[in-house]
Amino acid sequence: DAGITQSPRHKVTETGTPVTLRCHQTENHRYMYWYRQDPGHGLRLIHYSYGVKDTDKGEVSDGYSVSRSKTEDFLLTLESATSSQTSVYFCAISVGGTNEQFFGPGTRLTVL
Amino acid sequence: GNSVTQMEGPVTLSEEAFLTINCTYTATGYPSLFWYVQYPGEGLQLLLKATKADDKGSNKGFEATYRKETTSFHLEKGSVQVSDSAVYFCALYYGNNRLAFGKGNQVVVIP
């Protein structure tokens, strides 16, 4: 257990509204990630962070922004949610020196 | 670029049958390779890994061997149980602490 929590675990929202998902870790890991999981696509990287205020884009970053003001928290924001962003979102951390990633329990987001 | 390809479609098999899930990769050099498992309603869990050619990763009765000649990392288990029903993802490390994942395979084990 890498001490990763995500909130909320489930959310239903309407098209055009802003949404923020939170990932929290308790073990001071430097690297954090946001993925989305969709049928037929597996996991795709949205954004990742390599330290406080240090973030970079992944392969599907359009429509998403992130922030990391503290080591333990990594926020994913959908500025104006669209139905194509209905998905399950996973946060992960990387254990330094191993290339291994450990995942949170996920957030199921539905955009109507 | 760096990518992972898993066999298409779900896998359905009977309890105690032999399981194989194919994984091939495209990468520069010899990246570390991983298998992750996702049980229903949960996040992914690291199942096993291999960091160099000819390495064999193993855990919970599952095995996978890093084959550079065939650029493959197939997952095998000799006798599956109902509790092995899950989605299995192959992944590779491609630098800057990032992983590339395959699309996953749903495994259903029937009693």
PDB file of C-alpha atoms in Angstrom, chain A residues 9 31 33 35 37 40-43 45 48 57 90 94-105, chain B residues 32 34 36 38 41-46 49 51 87 89 93-94 96-104:
ATOM      1  CA  ARG A   9     -14.334   8.332  -5.848  1.00  0.00           C
ATOM      2  CA  TYR A  31       6.823  11.632  -9.081  1.00  0.00           C
ATOM      3  CA  TYR A  33       0.862  10.843 -12.462  1.00  0.00           C
ATOM      4  CA  TYR A  35      -4.023   8.524 -16.185  1.00  0.00           C
ATOM      5  CA  GLN A  37      -8.683   4.380 -18.429  1.00  0.00           C
ATOM      6  CA  GLY A  40     -10.135  -0.318 -25.898  1.00  0.00           C
ATOM      7  CA  HIS A  41      -7.450   2.187 -24.934  1.00  0.00           C
ATOM      8  CA  GLY A  42      -5.947   0.844 -21.745  1.00  0.00           C
ATOM      9  CA  LEU A  43      -4.279   3.496 -19.601  1.00  0.00           C
ATOM     10  CA  LEU A  45      -1.039   9.375 -19.409  1.00  0.00           C
ATOM     11  CA  TYR A  48       2.693  13.993 -14.600  1.00  0.00           C
ATOM     12  CA  LYS A  57       2.106  16.871 -20.413  1.00  0.00           C
ATOM     13  CA  PHE A  90      -6.200   6.951 -11.805  1.00  0.00           C
ATOM     14  CA  SER A  94       6.649   6.288  -8.767  1.00  0.00           C
ATOM     15  CA  VAL A  95       9.019   4.792  -6.257  1.00  0.00           C
ATOM     16  CA  GLY A  96      12.378   6.416  -6.804  1.00  0.00           C
ATOM     17  CA  GLY A  97      15.071   4.301  -8.439  1.00  0.00           C
ATOM     18  CA  THR A  98      12.795   1.380  -9.357  1.00  0.00           C
ATOM     19  CA  ASN A  99      10.646   2.658 -12.259  1.00  0.00           C
ATOM     20  CA  GLU A 100       7.714   0.970 -10.504  1.00  0.00           C
ATOM     21  CA  GLN A 101       4.417   2.809 -10.248  1.00  0.00           C
ATOM     22  CA  PHE A 102       1.714   2.332  -7.642  1.00  0.00           C
ATOM     23  CA  PHE A 103      -1.865   3.316  -8.224  1.00  0.00           C
ATOM     24  CA  GLY A 104      -4.707   4.854  -6.299  1.00  0.00           C
ATOM     25  CA  PRO A 105      -8.219   3.350  -6.260  1.00  0.00           C
TER      26      PRO A 105
ATOM     27  CA  SER B  32      12.281  -2.545 -17.961  1.00  0.00           C
ATOM     28  CA  PHE B  34       6.094  -4.968 -16.173  1.00  0.00           C
ATOM     29  CA  TYR B  36       0.081  -5.154 -13.758  1.00  0.00           C
ATOM     30  CA  GLN B  38      -6.496  -4.878 -11.984  1.00  0.00           C
ATOM     31  CA  GLY B  41     -13.346  -1.912  -8.901  1.00  0.00           C
ATOM     32  CA  GLU B  42      -9.702  -1.418  -7.941  1.00  0.00           C
ATOM     33  CA  GLY B  43      -6.587   0.317  -9.167  1.00  0.00           C
ATOM     34  CA  LEU B  44      -3.706  -1.450 -10.890  1.00  0.00           C
ATOM     35  CA  GLN B  45      -1.289  -3.518  -8.835  1.00  0.00           C
ATOM     36  CA  LEU B  46       2.218  -4.447  -9.857  1.00  0.00           C
ATOM     37  CA  LYS B  49       8.694  -7.124 -13.545  1.00  0.00           C
ATOM     38  CA  THR B  51      14.724  -5.280 -15.832  1.00  0.00           C
ATOM     39  CA  VAL B  87      -7.642  -7.365 -16.255  1.00  0.00           C
ATOM     40  CA  PHE B  89      -1.759  -4.949 -18.426  1.00  0.00           C
ATOM     41  CA  TYR B  93       9.490   1.981 -18.962  1.00  0.00           C
ATOM     42  CA  TYR B  94      10.433   4.612 -21.571  1.00  0.00           C
ATOM     43  CA  ASN B  96      11.660  10.223 -17.368  1.00  0.00           C
ATOM     44  CA  ASN B  97       9.937   7.865 -14.934  1.00  0.00           C
ATOM     45  CA  ARG B  98       7.098   7.117 -17.362  1.00  0.00           C
ATOM     46  CA  LEU B  99       5.424   3.854 -18.324  1.00  0.00           C
ATOM     47  CA  ALA B 100       3.609   2.942 -21.536  1.00  0.00           C
ATOM     48  CA  PHE B 101       0.745   0.488 -21.065  1.00  0.00           C
ATOM     49  CA  GLY B 102      -0.869  -2.004 -23.354  1.00  0.00           C
ATOM     50  CA  LYS B 103      -4.647  -2.038 -23.770  1.00  0.00           C
ATOM     51  CA  GLY B 104      -5.139  -4.811 -21.259  1.00  0.00           C
TER      52      GLY B 104
END
